[in-house]
Coordinates of C-alpha atoms in Angstrom, one line a residue:
Chain A
M274 CA -6.6 -52.8 51.0
R275 CA -6.0 -49.7 53.1
T276 CA -9.1 -48.0 54.5
G277 CA -9.1 -44.3 54.6
G278 CA -11.2 -41.2 53.9
M279 CA -14.8 -40.8 54.9
G280 CA -16.3 -43.5 52.7
L281 CA -18.1 -41.0 50.5
D282 CA -19.6 -41.9 47.2
D283 CA -19.4 -39.8 44.1
Q284 CA -22.6 -37.9 44.8
A285 CA -21.6 -37.1 48.3
L286 CA -18.2 -36.0 47.1
K287 CA -19.8 -33.7 44.5
D288 CA -22.0 -32.2 47.2
M289 CA -19.0 -31.7 49.4
A290 CA -17.1 -30.0 46.5
R291 CA -20.0 -27.6 45.9
R292 CA -20.0 -26.6 49.6
C293 CA -16.3 -26.1 49.5
R294 CA -16.6 -24.0 46.3
V295 CA -19.1 -21.8 48.1
N296 CA -16.7 -21.3 51.0
I297 CA -13.8 -20.6 48.7
V298 CA -15.5 -17.7 47.1
K299 CA -16.9 -16.5 50.4
M300 CA -13.5 -16.7 52.1
T301 CA -11.7 -14.8 49.4
H302 CA -14.5 -12.2 49.2
A303 CA -14.4 -11.6 52.9
A304 CA -10.6 -11.3 52.9
N305 CA -10.7 -9.2 49.7
S306 CA -7.6 -11.1 48.7
G307 CA -6.4 -14.7 48.2
H308 CA -6.4 -17.1 45.3
P309 CA -9.8 -18.5 44.2
G310 CA -8.7 -19.8 40.7
G311 CA -6.2 -22.5 41.9
S312 CA -8.5 -23.3 44.8
L313 CA -11.4 -24.0 42.5
S314 CA -9.3 -26.1 40.1
S315 CA -8.0 -28.3 42.9
I316 CA -11.1 -28.7 45.1
D317 CA -12.6 -31.8 43.3
L318 CA -9.3 -33.6 43.8
L319 CA -9.0 -32.6 47.4
C320 CA -12.6 -33.7 48.1
G321 CA -11.8 -37.0 46.5
L322 CA -8.6 -37.4 48.4
Y323 CA -10.0 -36.6 51.9
G324 CA -13.3 -38.2 51.1
T325 CA -11.9 -41.5 50.0
Q326 CA -8.2 -41.9 51.0
M327 CA -6.8 -39.7 53.8
R328 CA -6.4 -41.4 57.2
V329 CA -6.6 -38.5 59.6
D330 CA -8.2 -37.9 62.9
P331 CA -9.4 -34.3 63.6
D332 CA -9.6 -35.2 67.3
N333 CA -5.9 -36.1 67.2
P334 CA -4.3 -33.8 64.7
D335 CA -0.8 -34.9 65.7
W336 CA -1.4 -38.6 65.3
P337 CA 2.0 -39.8 64.2
D338 CA 0.6 -42.4 61.8
R339 CA -1.8 -40.1 60.0
D340 CA -1.5 -39.8 56.3
R341 CA 0.2 -36.5 55.3
F342 CA -1.1 -34.0 52.8
I343 CA 1.4 -31.4 51.6
M344 CA -0.3 -28.5 49.7
S345 CA 2.9 -27.3 48.0
K346 CA 0.9 -24.7 46.0
G347 CA 0.1 -23.1 49.3
H348 CA -1.7 -20.1 47.8
A349 CA -4.6 -22.6 47.2
S350 CA -5.2 -22.3 51.0
P351 CA -8.9 -21.6 50.7
A352 CA -9.3 -25.0 49.2
V353 CA -7.5 -26.6 52.1
Y354 CA -9.4 -24.6 54.7
S355 CA -12.7 -25.5 53.1
I356 CA -11.8 -29.2 53.4
L357 CA -10.5 -28.8 57.0
H358 CA -13.9 -27.2 57.9
E359 CA -15.8 -30.0 56.2
I360 CA -14.0 -32.7 58.2
G361 CA -14.0 -30.8 61.5
Y362 CA -10.6 -29.3 62.1
I363 CA -11.6 -25.7 61.9
S364 CA -14.8 -23.8 62.6
E365 CA -16.8 -21.6 60.2
E366 CA -15.6 -18.6 62.2
D367 CA -12.0 -19.7 61.8
M368 CA -12.5 -20.2 58.1
M369 CA -14.1 -16.9 57.5
S370 CA -11.2 -15.1 59.4
F371 CA -8.9 -16.1 56.5
R372 CA -6.0 -13.7 56.1
E373 CA -7.0 -11.6 59.1
F374 CA -4.5 -10.7 61.8
G375 CA -4.0 -13.6 64.2
S376 CA -6.2 -16.0 62.2
V377 CA -5.4 -19.7 62.2
C378 CA -6.1 -19.5 58.5
Q379 CA -3.0 -17.7 57.3
G380 CA -2.7 -16.4 53.8
H381 CA -0.8 -19.5 52.7
V382 CA -1.2 -22.8 54.6
D383 CA 1.1 -23.1 57.6
M384 CA 1.6 -26.1 59.8
K385 CA 2.5 -23.8 62.7
W386 CA -0.9 -22.1 62.7
T387 CA -3.5 -24.7 61.6
D388 CA -4.3 -28.2 62.9
G389 CA -4.6 -30.5 60.0
V390 CA -2.0 -28.7 57.9
D391 CA 1.2 -30.7 57.5
F392 CA 3.4 -28.2 55.8
S393 CA 4.2 -24.5 55.8
A394 CA 3.9 -23.5 52.2
G395 CA 3.9 -20.2 50.5
S396 CA 7.1 -20.4 48.6
L397 CA 6.7 -22.6 45.6
G398 CA 8.7 -25.6 44.8
M399 CA 9.4 -26.9 48.3
G400 CA 6.5 -29.2 49.1
L401 CA 7.6 -32.3 47.2
S402 CA 11.0 -32.3 48.9
F403 CA 9.2 -32.0 52.3
G404 CA 6.9 -34.8 51.3
L405 CA 9.8 -37.0 50.4
G406 CA 11.3 -36.4 53.8
C407 CA 8.0 -37.4 55.4
A408 CA 7.8 -40.5 53.3
L409 CA 11.4 -41.5 54.1
A410 CA 10.7 -41.1 57.8
A411 CA 7.5 -43.2 57.5
R412 CA 9.5 -45.9 55.8
M413 CA 12.1 -45.8 58.5
D414 CA 9.3 -46.2 61.1
G415 CA 7.8 -49.1 59.3
S416 CA 4.6 -47.2 59.0
S417 CA 2.0 -47.7 56.3
R418 CA 1.1 -44.0 56.2
N419 CA 1.0 -42.4 52.8
V420 CA 2.2 -38.9 51.9
W421 CA 0.3 -37.0 49.3
V422 CA 1.7 -33.8 47.7
M423 CA -0.2 -31.4 45.4
L424 CA 1.8 -29.4 43.0
G425 CA 0.7 -26.6 40.7
D426 CA 1.7 -26.9 37.0
G427 CA 3.3 -23.4 37.1
E428 CA 5.1 -24.5 40.3
I429 CA 7.0 -27.2 38.6
Q430 CA 9.0 -24.5 36.8
E431 CA 11.0 -24.4 40.1
G432 CA 14.2 -26.5 39.8
E433 CA 13.9 -27.9 43.3
V434 CA 10.8 -29.9 42.2
W435 CA 12.9 -31.8 39.7
E436 CA 15.6 -32.4 42.3
A437 CA 12.9 -34.0 44.4
F438 CA 11.4 -36.0 41.5
M439 CA 14.8 -37.5 40.9
A440 CA 15.5 -38.1 44.5
A441 CA 12.2 -39.9 45.1
D442 CA 13.0 -42.4 42.3
F443 CA 16.5 -42.8 43.5
H444 CA 15.3 -43.7 47.0
S445 CA 12.6 -46.0 45.5
I446 CA 10.0 -44.4 47.7
G447 CA 6.6 -46.2 47.4
N448 CA 4.5 -44.2 49.9
L449 CA 4.8 -40.8 48.1
K450 CA 2.0 -39.7 45.9
V451 CA 1.9 -36.6 43.8
I452 CA -1.1 -34.8 42.3
V453 CA -0.3 -32.2 39.7
D454 CA -3.1 -29.6 39.3
R455 CA -2.6 -28.9 35.6
N456 CA -4.8 -25.9 35.4
R457 CA -2.6 -24.2 32.8
I458 CA -2.6 -20.7 34.4
Q459 CA -0.1 -19.2 36.8
N460 CA 0.2 -15.8 38.4
D461 CA 0.9 -13.5 35.5
D462 CA -0.7 -15.4 32.7
F463 CA -1.2 -18.8 31.0
V464 CA 1.6 -21.3 31.7
H465 CA 2.4 -21.7 28.0
L466 CA 3.1 -17.9 27.8
Q467 CA 5.2 -17.8 31.0
M468 CA 7.3 -21.0 30.6
E469 CA 5.5 -24.0 29.1
V470 CA 5.9 -27.1 31.1
G471 CA 5.0 -29.4 28.3
D472 CA 4.1 -33.0 28.6
V473 CA 4.2 -33.4 32.3
S474 CA 3.3 -37.0 32.3
A475 CA 6.1 -37.9 30.0
K476 CA 8.6 -35.9 32.0
L477 CA 7.6 -37.6 35.2
A478 CA 7.7 -41.0 33.6
S479 CA 11.2 -40.2 32.4
F480 CA 12.1 -39.4 36.0
G481 CA 11.1 -42.9 37.0
W482 CA 7.6 -42.1 38.2
T483 CA 4.5 -44.1 37.4
V484 CA 1.9 -41.7 36.1
K485 CA -1.8 -41.6 35.4
E486 CA -3.3 -38.6 33.6
I487 CA -6.9 -37.8 34.3
D488 CA -9.7 -35.3 34.1
G489 CA -9.3 -33.6 37.5
H490 CA -13.0 -32.7 37.6
S491 CA -14.4 -36.2 36.9
M492 CA -15.2 -37.5 40.4
N493 CA -15.3 -41.0 39.0
E494 CA -12.0 -40.8 37.3
L495 CA -10.2 -39.0 40.1
T496 CA -11.4 -41.3 42.8
D497 CA -10.2 -44.3 40.7
A498 CA -6.8 -42.6 40.2
L499 CA -6.5 -41.8 43.9
K500 CA -7.3 -45.4 44.8
W501 CA -4.7 -46.6 42.3
A502 CA -2.0 -44.2 43.6
S503 CA -2.8 -45.1 47.2
S504 CA -2.1 -48.8 46.6
H505 CA 0.8 -48.3 44.2
N506 CA 3.7 -49.0 46.5
S507 CA 6.5 -50.2 44.3
G508 CA 7.7 -46.7 43.6
P509 CA 6.6 -43.1 43.4
A510 CA 3.2 -42.5 41.8
A511 CA 1.8 -39.3 40.2
I512 CA -1.6 -38.2 39.0
V513 CA -1.5 -35.5 36.4
A514 CA -4.9 -33.9 36.7
N515 CA -6.1 -31.8 33.8
T516 CA -8.2 -29.1 35.4
V517 CA -9.8 -25.8 34.7
K518 CA -8.7 -22.8 36.7
G519 CA -11.6 -21.2 38.5
K520 CA -13.8 -24.3 37.8
G521 CA -17.4 -23.9 38.8
V522 CA -17.6 -20.1 38.6
S523 CA -18.2 -19.1 34.9
F524 CA -16.4 -15.8 34.9
M525 CA -13.4 -17.2 36.8
E526 CA -13.0 -20.3 34.5
D527 CA -9.8 -20.3 32.5
N528 CA -9.3 -16.7 33.4
P529 CA -5.8 -15.7 34.5
S530 CA -7.1 -12.6 36.3
F531 CA -8.7 -14.7 39.0
H532 CA -5.5 -16.5 39.9
G533 CA -4.9 -14.1 42.8
K534 CA -8.0 -11.8 42.8
A535 CA -10.9 -12.0 45.2
P536 CA -14.5 -11.6 43.9
D537 CA -16.1 -8.2 44.6
D538 CA -19.7 -8.0 46.0
D539 CA -21.4 -8.4 42.6
E540 CA -19.1 -11.2 41.6
L541 CA -19.7 -13.0 44.9
K542 CA -23.5 -12.8 44.3
Q543 CA -23.2 -14.2 40.8
A544 CA -20.8 -16.9 42.0
L545 CA -23.1 -18.0 44.8
E546 CA -26.0 -18.1 42.4
E547 CA -24.1 -20.4 40.0
L548 CA -23.0 -22.6 42.9
S549 CA -26.5 -22.9 44.4
Chain B
M31 CA 44.1 -24.2 80.6
S32 CA 46.5 -26.8 79.3
A33 CA 48.8 -26.0 76.5
P34 CA 47.2 -26.6 73.1
S35 CA 48.1 -29.8 71.4
S36 CA 48.2 -30.4 67.7
G37 CA 44.6 -31.2 66.8
G38 CA 42.2 -31.8 64.0
A39 CA 40.0 -29.6 61.9
S40 CA 36.6 -28.7 63.3
R41 CA 35.0 -30.7 60.5
D42 CA 36.6 -33.8 62.0
G43 CA 34.9 -33.0 65.3
Y44 CA 31.5 -32.8 63.5
G45 CA 32.1 -36.2 62.0
N46 CA 33.0 -37.7 65.4
G47 CA 30.1 -36.0 67.1
L48 CA 27.7 -37.6 64.7
L49 CA 29.1 -41.0 65.6
R50 CA 28.4 -40.3 69.3
L51 CA 24.8 -39.4 68.4
A52 CA 24.1 -42.6 66.5
S53 CA 22.8 -44.4 69.6
D54 CA 19.7 -42.2 69.3
P55 CA 17.6 -43.9 66.5
R56 CA 16.0 -40.5 65.6
V57 CA 19.3 -39.2 64.3
V58 CA 19.5 -39.2 60.5
V59 CA 22.3 -37.7 58.3
L60 CA 21.8 -36.1 54.9
E61 CA 24.6 -35.5 52.4
A62 CA 24.9 -33.6 49.1
D63 CA 27.9 -35.4 47.6
L64 CA 30.4 -33.9 50.1
G65 CA 30.2 -36.5 52.9
K66 CA 33.9 -37.1 52.6
S67 CA 34.6 -33.4 53.0
T68 CA 32.1 -32.6 55.8
K69 CA 33.1 -35.9 57.5
S70 CA 29.5 -37.2 57.7
C71 CA 31.1 -40.1 55.8
H72 CA 32.0 -41.8 59.1
F73 CA 28.4 -42.0 60.1
R74 CA 27.5 -43.3 56.6
S75 CA 30.1 -46.1 56.8
K76 CA 28.6 -47.3 60.1
Y77 CA 24.9 -46.4 59.7
P78 CA 24.2 -46.5 56.0
S79 CA 20.4 -47.0 56.5
R80 CA 20.2 -43.7 58.4
T81 CA 22.4 -41.8 55.9
F82 CA 20.6 -40.3 52.9
S83 CA 22.4 -39.2 49.7
M84 CA 20.6 -36.3 48.2
G85 CA 23.0 -35.7 45.4
I86 CA 24.3 -32.3 44.4
A87 CA 20.9 -30.8 45.2
E88 CA 21.0 -28.7 48.3
Q89 CA 17.6 -27.1 48.0
N90 CA 15.9 -30.5 48.0
M91 CA 18.2 -31.7 50.9
M92 CA 17.0 -29.0 53.2
L93 CA 13.3 -29.6 52.7
V94 CA 13.7 -33.4 52.9
A95 CA 15.4 -32.8 56.2
A96 CA 12.5 -30.6 57.2
G97 CA 10.0 -33.3 56.3
M98 CA 11.9 -35.8 58.3
A99 CA 12.0 -33.4 61.3
S100 CA 8.2 -33.0 61.1
S101 CA 8.0 -36.8 61.3
G102 CA 10.0 -37.2 64.5
K103 CA 13.5 -37.5 63.1
I104 CA 16.5 -35.4 64.1
P105 CA 18.2 -34.6 60.8
F106 CA 21.8 -33.4 60.4
A107 CA 22.3 -32.1 56.9
S108 CA 25.7 -31.0 55.7
T109 CA 27.6 -29.7 52.7
F110 CA 30.1 -26.9 52.2
A111 CA 29.1 -23.7 54.0
I112 CA 28.9 -21.9 50.7
F113 CA 26.5 -24.4 49.2
T114 CA 24.1 -24.3 52.1
E115 CA 23.7 -20.7 51.0
R116 CA 22.2 -21.9 47.7
A117 CA 19.3 -23.2 49.8
F118 CA 19.0 -20.1 52.0
E119 CA 15.4 -19.5 51.3
Q120 CA 14.7 -23.2 51.9
V121 CA 16.3 -22.9 55.3
R122 CA 14.3 -19.8 56.0
N123 CA 10.9 -20.8 54.8
G124 CA 11.0 -24.6 55.0
I125 CA 12.9 -25.2 58.2
A126 CA 13.1 -22.1 60.4
R127 CA 9.6 -20.7 59.8
P128 CA 7.8 -23.8 61.0
E129 CA 10.3 -24.1 63.8
L130 CA 11.6 -27.5 62.7
T131 CA 14.6 -28.9 64.4
V132 CA 17.1 -29.5 61.6
H133 CA 20.8 -29.1 62.2
I134 CA 22.7 -27.8 59.3
C135 CA 26.5 -28.0 59.1
G136 CA 28.4 -26.0 56.6
S137 CA 32.0 -27.1 56.3
H138 CA 34.9 -25.4 54.6
G139 CA 33.8 -22.0 55.9
G140 CA 36.0 -18.9 55.6
I141 CA 39.1 -18.0 53.6
H142 CA 41.0 -20.5 55.7
T143 CA 39.6 -23.1 53.2
G144 CA 42.4 -22.0 50.9
T145 CA 43.4 -23.3 47.5
D146 CA 39.9 -24.0 46.1
G147 CA 39.6 -20.2 45.8
S148 CA 36.9 -17.6 46.4
S149 CA 34.0 -19.7 45.1
A150 CA 34.4 -22.1 48.1
Q151 CA 35.3 -19.5 50.7
S152 CA 32.0 -18.6 52.5
I153 CA 32.6 -15.3 54.2
E154 CA 28.9 -14.4 54.7
D155 CA 27.3 -17.6 56.1
L156 CA 27.3 -16.6 59.7
A157 CA 25.7 -13.3 58.9
I158 CA 22.9 -14.6 56.8
Y159 CA 21.9 -17.4 59.2
R160 CA 22.0 -14.9 62.1
T161 CA 19.2 -13.0 60.4
I162 CA 16.8 -15.9 60.5
P163 CA 14.4 -15.8 63.5
G164 CA 15.0 -18.6 66.0
M165 CA 18.1 -19.9 64.3
T166 CA 21.1 -20.9 66.5
V167 CA 24.5 -20.1 64.9
I168 CA 27.6 -22.0 66.0
H169 CA 31.2 -21.8 64.9
P170 CA 33.6 -24.0 66.9
S171 CA 37.3 -23.3 67.2
D172 CA 38.7 -26.8 67.1
D173 CA 37.8 -30.5 66.6
L174 CA 37.1 -31.2 70.2
S175 CA 34.7 -28.3 70.7
A176 CA 33.0 -29.1 67.4
E177 CA 32.4 -32.6 68.6
E178 CA 31.1 -31.5 71.9
L179 CA 28.8 -28.9 70.5
T180 CA 27.5 -31.3 67.8
V181 CA 26.6 -33.8 70.6
Q182 CA 24.8 -31.0 72.6
L183 CA 22.6 -30.3 69.5
L184 CA 20.8 -33.6 70.2
D185 CA 18.8 -32.0 73.0
Y186 CA 18.7 -28.6 71.4
S187 CA 15.2 -27.7 70.0
G188 CA 14.9 -25.5 66.9
P189 CA 17.0 -25.1 63.8
S190 CA 20.7 -24.6 63.9
Y191 CA 23.6 -23.8 61.6
M192 CA 27.1 -24.9 62.5
R193 CA 30.1 -23.7 60.5
T194 CA 33.2 -25.9 60.5
A195 CA 36.6 -25.3 59.0
R196 CA 38.4 -27.5 56.5
N197 CA 42.0 -27.2 57.9
K198 CA 43.6 -28.3 61.1
T199 CA 44.5 -25.7 63.7
P200 CA 46.0 -26.2 67.2
R201 CA 43.6 -27.5 69.8
I202 CA 42.1 -24.9 72.1
Y203 CA 40.6 -27.5 74.4
N204 CA 41.4 -30.9 75.9
N205 CA 39.1 -33.8 76.6
N206 CA 38.4 -32.4 80.1
S207 CA 38.0 -28.7 79.4
V208 CA 35.8 -29.2 76.4
T209 CA 33.1 -30.7 78.6
G210 CA 32.6 -27.2 80.1
L211 CA 31.3 -25.8 76.9
T212 CA 27.6 -25.0 76.5
I213 CA 25.7 -23.8 73.4
G214 CA 24.9 -20.2 73.9
K215 CA 27.6 -19.5 76.5
G216 CA 31.0 -18.1 75.4
S217 CA 34.1 -19.7 76.7
L218 CA 36.7 -17.6 78.6
I219 CA 40.0 -19.0 77.5
M220 CA 42.3 -16.3 79.0
E221 CA 41.4 -13.7 81.6
G222 CA 43.0 -10.2 81.3
S223 CA 42.3 -6.7 82.3
D224 CA 43.3 -4.3 79.4
V225 CA 41.5 -5.6 76.3
C226 CA 39.2 -8.5 75.5
I227 CA 39.6 -10.4 72.3
I228 CA 36.3 -12.1 71.3
A229 CA 37.0 -14.6 68.6
C230 CA 35.4 -17.6 66.8
G231 CA 36.5 -20.5 64.7
V232 CA 40.1 -20.6 63.5
M233 CA 40.7 -17.1 64.8
V234 CA 40.5 -18.2 68.5
N235 CA 44.0 -19.7 68.0
E236 CA 45.2 -16.4 66.5
A237 CA 43.7 -14.6 69.4
I238 CA 45.6 -16.7 71.9
S239 CA 48.8 -15.9 70.0
A240 CA 48.0 -12.3 70.0
A241 CA 47.3 -12.3 73.7
K242 CA 50.8 -13.8 74.3
T243 CA 52.4 -11.1 72.2
L244 CA 50.4 -8.4 74.0
S245 CA 51.5 -9.9 77.3
S246 CA 55.1 -9.6 76.3
E247 CA 54.3 -5.9 75.7
G248 CA 52.9 -5.6 79.2
I249 CA 49.3 -5.6 78.0
S250 CA 46.9 -8.0 79.7
A251 CA 44.3 -9.5 77.3
S252 CA 41.3 -11.7 77.8
V253 CA 40.4 -14.2 75.1
V254 CA 36.9 -15.5 74.6
D255 CA 35.9 -18.3 72.3
M256 CA 32.5 -17.1 71.2
H257 CA 31.6 -20.4 69.6
T258 CA 27.9 -19.5 69.6
L259 CA 27.1 -16.3 67.6
K260 CA 23.4 -16.6 68.2
P261 CA 22.1 -16.5 70.8
L262 CA 25.0 -14.2 71.8
D263 CA 26.3 -14.5 75.3
T264 CA 25.8 -10.8 76.2
E265 CA 26.4 -11.5 79.9
L266 CA 29.9 -12.5 79.1
I267 CA 30.4 -9.4 76.9
D268 CA 29.2 -7.3 79.8
A269 CA 31.7 -8.9 82.1
C270 CA 34.5 -8.4 79.5
I271 CA 33.6 -4.7 79.2
N272 CA 33.7 -4.4 83.0
N273 CA 37.1 -6.2 83.3
C274 CA 38.8 -4.8 80.2
G275 CA 37.0 -1.7 79.1
C276 CA 37.5 -2.3 75.4
L277 CA 37.0 -5.1 72.8
V278 CA 38.4 -6.7 69.7
T279 CA 36.5 -9.2 67.6
A280 CA 38.3 -11.7 65.3
E281 CA 36.6 -13.9 62.7
D282 CA 37.4 -15.6 59.4
H283 CA 34.2 -14.0 58.0
S284 CA 33.1 -10.7 56.6
V285 CA 33.2 -7.9 59.1
I286 CA 29.7 -7.2 58.1
A287 CA 27.1 -8.8 60.3
G288 CA 29.2 -11.7 61.6
L289 CA 30.7 -11.9 65.1
G290 CA 31.9 -8.3 65.0
G291 CA 28.6 -7.2 63.7
A292 CA 26.7 -9.1 66.4
V293 CA 28.9 -7.6 69.2
A294 CA 28.5 -4.1 67.6
E295 CA 24.7 -4.5 67.5
Y296 CA 24.8 -5.3 71.2
L297 CA 27.2 -2.5 72.2
S298 CA 25.3 0.1 70.2
T299 CA 22.2 -0.4 72.3
T300 CA 23.8 -1.0 75.7
A301 CA 27.1 -0.1 77.4
S302 CA 29.4 1.7 75.1
A303 CA 33.0 0.4 74.8
P304 CA 35.6 0.8 72.0
L305 CA 35.4 -2.1 69.5
E306 CA 37.8 -3.0 66.8
M307 CA 37.0 -5.7 64.3
V308 CA 39.4 -8.1 62.7
G309 CA 37.8 -10.0 59.8
V310 CA 37.4 -10.1 56.0
A311 CA 36.9 -6.6 54.6
D312 CA 34.3 -6.2 52.0
K313 CA 36.0 -8.3 49.4
F314 CA 36.4 -11.9 48.1
G315 CA 39.4 -14.1 48.6
Q316 CA 41.5 -16.1 46.0
S317 CA 43.5 -19.3 45.8
G318 CA 46.4 -19.8 48.2
S319 CA 47.4 -21.5 51.4
S320 CA 45.5 -20.7 54.6
S321 CA 48.5 -18.8 55.9
E322 CA 49.0 -16.8 52.7
L323 CA 45.3 -15.9 52.7
M324 CA 45.2 -15.0 56.4
Q325 CA 48.1 -12.7 55.8
A326 CA 46.7 -11.1 52.7
M327 CA 43.2 -10.6 54.2
G328 CA 44.5 -9.2 57.6
L329 CA 43.5 -12.2 59.8
T330 CA 46.7 -12.9 61.6
S331 CA 47.6 -12.6 65.3
N332 CA 49.6 -9.5 64.3
D333 CA 46.4 -7.9 62.9
I334 CA 44.7 -8.7 66.2
V335 CA 47.6 -7.1 68.2
A336 CA 47.3 -4.0 66.1
A337 CA 43.5 -3.9 66.6
A338 CA 44.0 -4.3 70.4
H339 CA 46.3 -1.3 70.4
R340 CA 43.7 0.8 68.5
S341 CA 40.9 -0.4 70.8
I342 CA 42.9 0.4 74.0
S343 CA 43.8 3.9 72.6
R344 CA 40.1 4.7 72.2
K345 CA 39.3 4.0 75.9

């Protein structure tokens, strides 16, 4: 069995997720911009991933054999920065400079700017292909490192994603793991009103992937699924996580207007009260 | 300069260059169902475990190459020049922006490609890749120089785009002279004093023919093979202006923002000198042989001669 993550139990992961949620709303409020909705929907999954699976070393960010995490839906950068702060890659000050000129915390996650970020995102649909490249390189190197890719459900409207799903199966890649954050909201509106993506699990299965569908906010379910995906090496594995956009802040939950809008002063106050 | 011998197409040089790079285990090759055309097929036949078929899916190919580059590999990804353009944003955002060393080769560039018709004749690739920050843009003139420049890419950091041509043209170099080439440094093929013809790709051969015609008229022409469009060898351009006082550019590419555009950008902010551009006017090609299309689109040595006369008259 691989050992990775920080060895956190469900309660510790829940505490970590709560702290991250606080930082997500603080960061976007301070920047007066950014994407809280998709950060809050994905943060339980990210805490589970980094808390129980990811083999990384903040003291050696370029460690060649580290596991890779590709945040393909790069606008959920506040979620990533809150995690990187938790595990010691970036300081509180760095985190709170989100979106400022010269900040290591660029608007969308960028490997050129931030230690611990493995991909320069921002343009949707590219991360799975990049992850496949990382996974193929790992296989060539005979390395046991895993490559995790998080996709948004709106994001999979991009055709390149399906090129990559097909290619991953064709190349029988066993060290590539996808998490789909199925929060059902994209930039303009609900996914089913923009371009319904339908039964994602069935579609991925038809592309040759082994799929588990879970509640992306159940720490118990998601850590089990991550453990399964981590050790599923016979081919590409995907977790389709049903989530709630804006999860944890009542007025952001399932609300398309908080896809890309920061909380104002009053909203921040209420959000922090709810998360306390 | 020895007399040109009959040679190969620059795409053959790319294929041969990849074989010479194979001794470095970091080198990997990606294909999009056109390996037989780009000539990466030779690498595939000898090194199948380091050759990755990405299917007819160029966008995915570019980002897979980027991921490999981020993990210590040196990827060479090739398809037709025109189809690399489908993945332009992937190259821009996924490769160049994070400064990953991925070498892209677009074969079958220009109208010289011929009978496939306008859909396959990329006349804008050099222009679009020039606009990407940090991107090196190369367009060799024959098979030997394509091979040499491909080999040099092994030690070249950062993303690059190389355009190769489908069809054979006479060799510009021989096995000795080609070793004098360096990425980023233009190659002075003929030295003259009245006009300098700066050419790239298949037009270098036309430029040499034009220089011979001009010589018979008593006009002394320099010919430069500007195989690297970016970074542009501005020192050499300065020297050409000093020696000749006027310029002609010649390219199998749109006159907008390619080699002519690059030289014009430089001239407009530095020393002024007359410049005439030979290239594809703002229009698409059609089916036909290379020579028919070169004639129809104004890309022959005679067109270069006429442009030289115009440039000289503007001194």
